[in-house]
Coordinates of C-alpha atoms in Angstrom, one line a residue:
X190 CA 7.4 9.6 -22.2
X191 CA 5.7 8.9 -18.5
X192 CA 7.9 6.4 -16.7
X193 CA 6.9 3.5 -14.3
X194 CA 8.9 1.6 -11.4
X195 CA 7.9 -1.9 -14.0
X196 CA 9.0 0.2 -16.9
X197 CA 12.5 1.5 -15.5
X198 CA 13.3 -2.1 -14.3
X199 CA 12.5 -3.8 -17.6
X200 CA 14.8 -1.4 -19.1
X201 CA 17.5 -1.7 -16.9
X202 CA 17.2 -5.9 -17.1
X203 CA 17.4 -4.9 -20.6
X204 CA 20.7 -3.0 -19.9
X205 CA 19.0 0.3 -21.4
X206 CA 20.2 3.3 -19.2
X207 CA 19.9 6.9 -18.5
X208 CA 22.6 9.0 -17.0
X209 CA 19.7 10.7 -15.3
X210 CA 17.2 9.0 -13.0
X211 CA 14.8 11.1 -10.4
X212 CA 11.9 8.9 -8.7
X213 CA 9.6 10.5 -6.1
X214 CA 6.0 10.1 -5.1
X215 CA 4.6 9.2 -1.9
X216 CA 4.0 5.3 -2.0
X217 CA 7.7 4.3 -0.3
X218 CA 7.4 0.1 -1.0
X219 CA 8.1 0.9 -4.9
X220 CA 10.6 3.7 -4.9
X221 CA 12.3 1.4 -2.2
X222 CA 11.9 -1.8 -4.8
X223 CA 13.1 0.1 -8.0
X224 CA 15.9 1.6 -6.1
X225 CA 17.0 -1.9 -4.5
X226 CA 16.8 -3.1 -8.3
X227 CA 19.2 -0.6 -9.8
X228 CA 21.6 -1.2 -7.0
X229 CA 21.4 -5.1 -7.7
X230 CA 21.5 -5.1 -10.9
X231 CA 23.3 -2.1 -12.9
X232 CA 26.6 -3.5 -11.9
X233 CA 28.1 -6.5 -11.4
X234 CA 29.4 -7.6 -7.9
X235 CA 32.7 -6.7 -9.1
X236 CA 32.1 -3.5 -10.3
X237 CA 30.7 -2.4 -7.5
X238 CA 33.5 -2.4 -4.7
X239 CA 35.0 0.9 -7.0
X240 CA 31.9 2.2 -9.0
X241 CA 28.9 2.3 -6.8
X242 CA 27.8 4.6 -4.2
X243 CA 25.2 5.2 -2.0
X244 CA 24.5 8.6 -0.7
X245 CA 21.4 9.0 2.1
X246 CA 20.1 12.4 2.4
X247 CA 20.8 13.1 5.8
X248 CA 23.9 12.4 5.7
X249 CA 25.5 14.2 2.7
X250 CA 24.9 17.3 0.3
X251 CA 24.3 18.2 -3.5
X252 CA 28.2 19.4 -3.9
X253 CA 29.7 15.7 -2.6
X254 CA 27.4 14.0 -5.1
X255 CA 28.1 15.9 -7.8
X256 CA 31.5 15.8 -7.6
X257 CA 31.3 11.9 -7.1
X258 CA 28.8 11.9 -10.7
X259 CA 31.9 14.0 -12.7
X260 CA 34.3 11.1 -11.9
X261 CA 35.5 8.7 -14.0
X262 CA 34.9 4.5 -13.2
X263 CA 37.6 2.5 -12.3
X264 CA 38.3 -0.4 -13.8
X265 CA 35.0 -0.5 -15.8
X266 CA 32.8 1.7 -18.2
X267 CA 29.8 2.8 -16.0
X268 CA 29.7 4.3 -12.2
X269 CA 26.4 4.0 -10.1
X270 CA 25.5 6.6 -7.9
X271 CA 22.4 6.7 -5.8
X272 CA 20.8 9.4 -3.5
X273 CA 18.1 7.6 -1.0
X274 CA 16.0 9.5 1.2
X275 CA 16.0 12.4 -1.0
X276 CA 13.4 14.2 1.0
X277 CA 16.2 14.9 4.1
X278 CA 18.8 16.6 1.8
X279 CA 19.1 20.4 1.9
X280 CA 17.6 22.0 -1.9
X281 CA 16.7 24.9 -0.4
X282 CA 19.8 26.9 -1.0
X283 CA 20.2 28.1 -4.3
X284 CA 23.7 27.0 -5.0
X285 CA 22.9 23.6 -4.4
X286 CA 20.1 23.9 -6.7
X287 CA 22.5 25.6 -8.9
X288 CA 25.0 22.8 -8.7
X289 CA 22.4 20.3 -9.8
X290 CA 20.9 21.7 -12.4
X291 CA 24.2 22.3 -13.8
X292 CA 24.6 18.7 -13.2
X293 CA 22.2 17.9 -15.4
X294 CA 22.3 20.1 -18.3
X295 CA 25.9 18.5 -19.0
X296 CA 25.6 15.0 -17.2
X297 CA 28.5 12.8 -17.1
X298 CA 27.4 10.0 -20.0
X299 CA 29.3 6.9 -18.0
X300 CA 27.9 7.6 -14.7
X301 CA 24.1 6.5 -13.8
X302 CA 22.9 8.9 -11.3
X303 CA 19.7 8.3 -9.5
X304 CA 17.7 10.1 -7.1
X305 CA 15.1 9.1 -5.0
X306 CA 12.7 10.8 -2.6
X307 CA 9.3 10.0 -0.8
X308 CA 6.3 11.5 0.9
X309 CA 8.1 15.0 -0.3
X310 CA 8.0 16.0 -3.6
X311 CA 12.1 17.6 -4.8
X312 CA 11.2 21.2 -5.7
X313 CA 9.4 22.1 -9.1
X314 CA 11.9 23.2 -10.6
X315 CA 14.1 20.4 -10.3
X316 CA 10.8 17.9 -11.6
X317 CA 10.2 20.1 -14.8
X318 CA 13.9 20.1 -15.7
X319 CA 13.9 16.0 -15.3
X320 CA 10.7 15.7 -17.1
X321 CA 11.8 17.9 -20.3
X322 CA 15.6 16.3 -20.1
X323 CA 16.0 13.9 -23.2
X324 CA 18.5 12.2 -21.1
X325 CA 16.6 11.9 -18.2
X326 CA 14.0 9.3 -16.4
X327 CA 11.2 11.0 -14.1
X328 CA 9.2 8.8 -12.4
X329 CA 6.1 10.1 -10.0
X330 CA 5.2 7.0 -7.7
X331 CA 1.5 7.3 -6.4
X332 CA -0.1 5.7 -3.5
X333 CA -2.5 3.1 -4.7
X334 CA -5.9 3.2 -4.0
X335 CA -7.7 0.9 -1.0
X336 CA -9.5 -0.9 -3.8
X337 CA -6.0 -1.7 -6.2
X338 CA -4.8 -3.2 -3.4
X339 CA -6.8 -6.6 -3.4
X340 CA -5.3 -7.5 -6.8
X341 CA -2.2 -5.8 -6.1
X342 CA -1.6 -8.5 -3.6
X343 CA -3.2 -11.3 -6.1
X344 CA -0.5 -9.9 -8.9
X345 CA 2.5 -10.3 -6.4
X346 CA 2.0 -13.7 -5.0
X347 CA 1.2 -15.2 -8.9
X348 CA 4.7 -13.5 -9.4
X349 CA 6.0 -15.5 -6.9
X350 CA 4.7 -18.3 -8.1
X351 CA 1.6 -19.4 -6.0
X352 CA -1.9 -19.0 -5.8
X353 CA -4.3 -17.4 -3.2
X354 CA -7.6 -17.4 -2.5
X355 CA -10.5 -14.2 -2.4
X356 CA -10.8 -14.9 1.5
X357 CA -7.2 -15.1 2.1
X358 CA -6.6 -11.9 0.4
X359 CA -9.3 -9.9 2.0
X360 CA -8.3 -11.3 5.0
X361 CA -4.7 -9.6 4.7
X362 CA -5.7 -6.5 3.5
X363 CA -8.3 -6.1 6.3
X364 CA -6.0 -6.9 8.8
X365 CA -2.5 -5.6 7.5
X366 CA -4.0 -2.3 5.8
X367 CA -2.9 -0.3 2.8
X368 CA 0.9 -0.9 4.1
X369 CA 2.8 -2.5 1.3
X370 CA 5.7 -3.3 2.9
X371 CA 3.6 -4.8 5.8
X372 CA 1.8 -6.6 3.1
X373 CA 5.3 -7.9 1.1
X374 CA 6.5 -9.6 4.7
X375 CA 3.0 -11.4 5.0
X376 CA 3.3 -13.1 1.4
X377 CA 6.8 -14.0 2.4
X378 CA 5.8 -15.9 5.6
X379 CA 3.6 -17.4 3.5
X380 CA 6.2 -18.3 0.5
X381 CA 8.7 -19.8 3.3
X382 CA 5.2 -22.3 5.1
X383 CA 3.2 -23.1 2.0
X384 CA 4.2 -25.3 -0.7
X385 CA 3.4 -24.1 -4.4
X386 CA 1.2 -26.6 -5.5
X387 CA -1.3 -25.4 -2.9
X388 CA -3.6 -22.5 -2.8
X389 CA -3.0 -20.4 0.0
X390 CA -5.9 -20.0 1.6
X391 CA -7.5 -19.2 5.3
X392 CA -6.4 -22.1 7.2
X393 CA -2.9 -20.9 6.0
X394 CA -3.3 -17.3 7.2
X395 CA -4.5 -18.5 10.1
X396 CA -1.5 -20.7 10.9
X397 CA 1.4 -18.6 9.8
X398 CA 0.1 -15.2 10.1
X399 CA -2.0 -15.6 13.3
X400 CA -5.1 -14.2 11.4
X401 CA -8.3 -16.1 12.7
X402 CA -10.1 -17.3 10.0
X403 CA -13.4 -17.2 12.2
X404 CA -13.0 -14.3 14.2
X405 CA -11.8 -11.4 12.7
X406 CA -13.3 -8.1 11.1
X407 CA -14.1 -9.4 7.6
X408 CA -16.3 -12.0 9.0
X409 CA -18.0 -9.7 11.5
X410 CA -18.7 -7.6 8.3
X411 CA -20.1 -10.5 6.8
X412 CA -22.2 -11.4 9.6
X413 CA -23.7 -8.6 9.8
X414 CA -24.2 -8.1 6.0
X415 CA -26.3 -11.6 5.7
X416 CA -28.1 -11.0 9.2
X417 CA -26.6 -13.8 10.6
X418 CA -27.0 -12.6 14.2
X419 CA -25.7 -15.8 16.0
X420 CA -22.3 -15.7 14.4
X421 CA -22.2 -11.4 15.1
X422 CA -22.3 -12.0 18.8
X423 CA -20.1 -14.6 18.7
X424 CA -17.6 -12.6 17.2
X425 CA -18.6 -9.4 19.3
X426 CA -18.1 -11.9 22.5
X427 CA -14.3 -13.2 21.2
X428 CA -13.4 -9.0 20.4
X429 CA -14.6 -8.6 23.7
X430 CA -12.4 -11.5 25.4
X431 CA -9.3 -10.7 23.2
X432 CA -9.3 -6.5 23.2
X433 CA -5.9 -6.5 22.4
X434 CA -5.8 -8.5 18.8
X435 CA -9.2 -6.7 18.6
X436 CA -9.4 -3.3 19.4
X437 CA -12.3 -1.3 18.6
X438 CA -10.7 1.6 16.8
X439 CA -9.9 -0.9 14.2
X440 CA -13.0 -2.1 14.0
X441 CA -15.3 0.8 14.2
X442 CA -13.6 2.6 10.9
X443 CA -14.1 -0.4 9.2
X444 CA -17.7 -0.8 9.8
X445 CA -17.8 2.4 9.1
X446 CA -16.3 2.2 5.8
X447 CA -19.0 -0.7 5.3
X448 CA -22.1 0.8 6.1
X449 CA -20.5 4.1 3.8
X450 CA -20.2 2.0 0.5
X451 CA -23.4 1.0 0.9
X452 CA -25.0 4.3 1.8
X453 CA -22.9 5.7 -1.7
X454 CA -24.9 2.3 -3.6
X455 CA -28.4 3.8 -2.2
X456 CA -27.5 7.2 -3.5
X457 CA -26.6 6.0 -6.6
X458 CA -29.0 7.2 -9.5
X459 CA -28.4 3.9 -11.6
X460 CA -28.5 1.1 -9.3
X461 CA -28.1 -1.5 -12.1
X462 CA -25.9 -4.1 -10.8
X463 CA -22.6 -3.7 -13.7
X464 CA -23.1 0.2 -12.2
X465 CA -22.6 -0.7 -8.8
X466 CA -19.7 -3.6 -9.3
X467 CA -17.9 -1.1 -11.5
X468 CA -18.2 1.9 -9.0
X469 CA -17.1 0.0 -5.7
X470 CA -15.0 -2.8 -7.6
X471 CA -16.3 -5.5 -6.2
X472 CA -15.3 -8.9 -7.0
X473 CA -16.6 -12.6 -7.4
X474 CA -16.4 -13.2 -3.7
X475 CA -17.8 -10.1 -2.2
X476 CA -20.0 -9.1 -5.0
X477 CA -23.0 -11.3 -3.7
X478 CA -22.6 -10.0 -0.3
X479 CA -22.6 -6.9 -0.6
X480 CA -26.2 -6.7 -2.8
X481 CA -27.7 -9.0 0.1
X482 CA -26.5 -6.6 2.7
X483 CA -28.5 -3.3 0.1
X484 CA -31.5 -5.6 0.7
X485 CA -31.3 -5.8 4.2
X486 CA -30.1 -2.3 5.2
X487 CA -32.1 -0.2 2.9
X488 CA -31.0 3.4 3.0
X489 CA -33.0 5.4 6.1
X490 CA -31.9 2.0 7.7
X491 CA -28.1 2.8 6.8
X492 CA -28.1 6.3 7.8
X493 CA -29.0 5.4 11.2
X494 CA -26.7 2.9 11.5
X495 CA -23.8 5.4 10.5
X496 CA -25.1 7.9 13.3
X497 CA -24.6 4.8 15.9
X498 CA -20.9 3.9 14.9
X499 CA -19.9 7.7 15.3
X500 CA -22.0 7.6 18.8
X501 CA -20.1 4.7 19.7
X502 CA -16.6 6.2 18.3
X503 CA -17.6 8.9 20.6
X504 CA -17.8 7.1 23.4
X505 CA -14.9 4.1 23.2
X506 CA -13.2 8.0 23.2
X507 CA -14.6 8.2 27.3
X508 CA -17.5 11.5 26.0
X509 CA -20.1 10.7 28.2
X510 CA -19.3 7.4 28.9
X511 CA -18.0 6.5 32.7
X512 CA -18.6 2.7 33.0
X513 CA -18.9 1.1 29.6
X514 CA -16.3 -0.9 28.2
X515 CA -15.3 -1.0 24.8
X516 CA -16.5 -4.4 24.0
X517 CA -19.8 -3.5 25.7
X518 CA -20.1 -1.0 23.5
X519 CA -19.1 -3.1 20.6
X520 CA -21.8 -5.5 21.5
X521 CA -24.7 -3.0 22.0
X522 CA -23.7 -1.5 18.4
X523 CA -24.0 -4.8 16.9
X524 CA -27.4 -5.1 18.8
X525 CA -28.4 -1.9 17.8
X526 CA -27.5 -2.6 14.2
X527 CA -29.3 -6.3 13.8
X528 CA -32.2 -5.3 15.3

């Protein structure tokens, strides 16, 4: 049975445990929330002044933990133990590895042992003995893809019970990135300033997050999509003013990343519009956009305006470039592609 961080907390709000938990993968926001979950909630606050304990992987070894797993509880009929940052503890000698596989071909049924390691995957061995253990949990936690992240977002403030708008969202991902963690403290500026009954929205980023609602990426994008060259310099002209909140290294990947989607649409051999939505999942709010900016930028159109966002790259980078500033060269890219 393949495992999930939602599945392994239902079952342990459920009170269903294994003696044998190992969680790896290399998105760190959910093996740090389904670790933080079995340390809230597998014991009571009572139980866990004798009968929980957390080991970090710099700091201890296999033959410490182990020895803590064979113990008995006190004053209860389950023990907790927990190894974070699983990735900094030494497997590489064969008697630890010995020790732990040992471990868990005889586990020790009233203690809940966990183990949890990011970025780095625990040696091979130690996954495919987890994975064909009856009494064991493996749990592979993959980073989510740019495009999941959107209604990622969406999914976690519902949970929290409000509401958010498309432009709010993009807004946050534009700016924050694929960080999830960076992400989670967002919403819960927003939780602590908004009141439920209202939808968050732009204003609200704005205020509490310090995202301009007018002046930011996502609308430079979208100025530029729907040819609106007024609003594109006016934007190019704030970046230019305020370098620091909107440096071009930030932006230039992005328009990159823009002008790329829609070279991958051009290419496309069905250009039906369900084919396009489906392959670039686009949604309600960006969906219009992005077929108005195929019909202005057609595709020789888009290929040259790729080759002058990696000559600009190249020179915000100083190659043969002395004088220019980098929101000089912004503004003569947004010129260049406009026009």
């Amino acid at each position: 049975m393949k495992y999930t961080v939602d599945s392994i907390k239902k079952n342990i709000d459920k009170r269903i445990f294994s003696p044998l938990y190992l969680i790896y993968g290399d998105e760190p926001f959910f093996i740090d929330e389904v670790s933080e979950h079995m340390i809230k909630n597998i014991l009571t606050e009572d139980e866990k002044d004798f009968n929980q304990h957390i080991f970090y992987g710099k700091d201890s070894n296999i033959i410490e933990i182990i020895g803590t797993c064979k113990q008995f509880p006190m004053m209860g009929d389950k023990q907790f133990v927990i190894l974070k940052e699983g990735q900094d503890i030494d497997l590489k000698k064969d008697e630890n590895i010995k020790h732990l596989i040992a471990y868990t071909e005889n586990p020790q049924q009233s203690t809940i042992f966990a183990m949890c390691f990011k970025y780095k995957k625990p040696p091979a061995k130690i996954v495919k003995i987890f994975e064909n253990n009856e009494n064991a949990v493996c749990c592979e936690v993959k980073k989510m893809y740019d495009n999941q992240i959107p209604q990622w977002l969406n999914d976690r403030v519902a949970q929290k019970g409000y509401k958010i708008n498309n432009k709010a969202v993009n807004l946050i991902v534009e700016f924050v990135g694929n960080d999830l963690e960076k992400i989670e403290n967002e919403i819960d500026k927003l939780i602590i300033n908004v009141d439920s009954k209202e939808t968050i929205n732009e204003k609200h980023i704005e205020k509490y997050i310090g995202i301009s609602k007018d002046f930011n990426v996502f609308e430079l994008i979208s100025a530029i999509s729907l040819k609106n060259v007024y609003k594109a310099n006016l934007i190019a002209i704030h970046f230019d003013k305020n370098p620091n909140e909107n440096p071009i290294f930030k932006t230039l990947p992005m328009l990159f990343s823009h002008f790329n989607k829609l070279l991958l649409a051009h290419s496309l051999p069905n250009k039906s519009e369900k084919e396009i939505v489906s392959k670039f999942k686009l949604n309600y709010y960006n969906k219009n956009e992005f077929f108005v900016a195929m019909r202005n930028y057609p595709l020789k159109k888009t290929i040259r305006i790729i080759s002058y966002i990696r000559e600009c790259t190249t020179k915000a980078l100083g190659v043969e470039n002395n004088t220019a500033t980098h929101g000089e060269l912004l503004k003569e890219l947004i010129f260049k592609i406009l026009h």
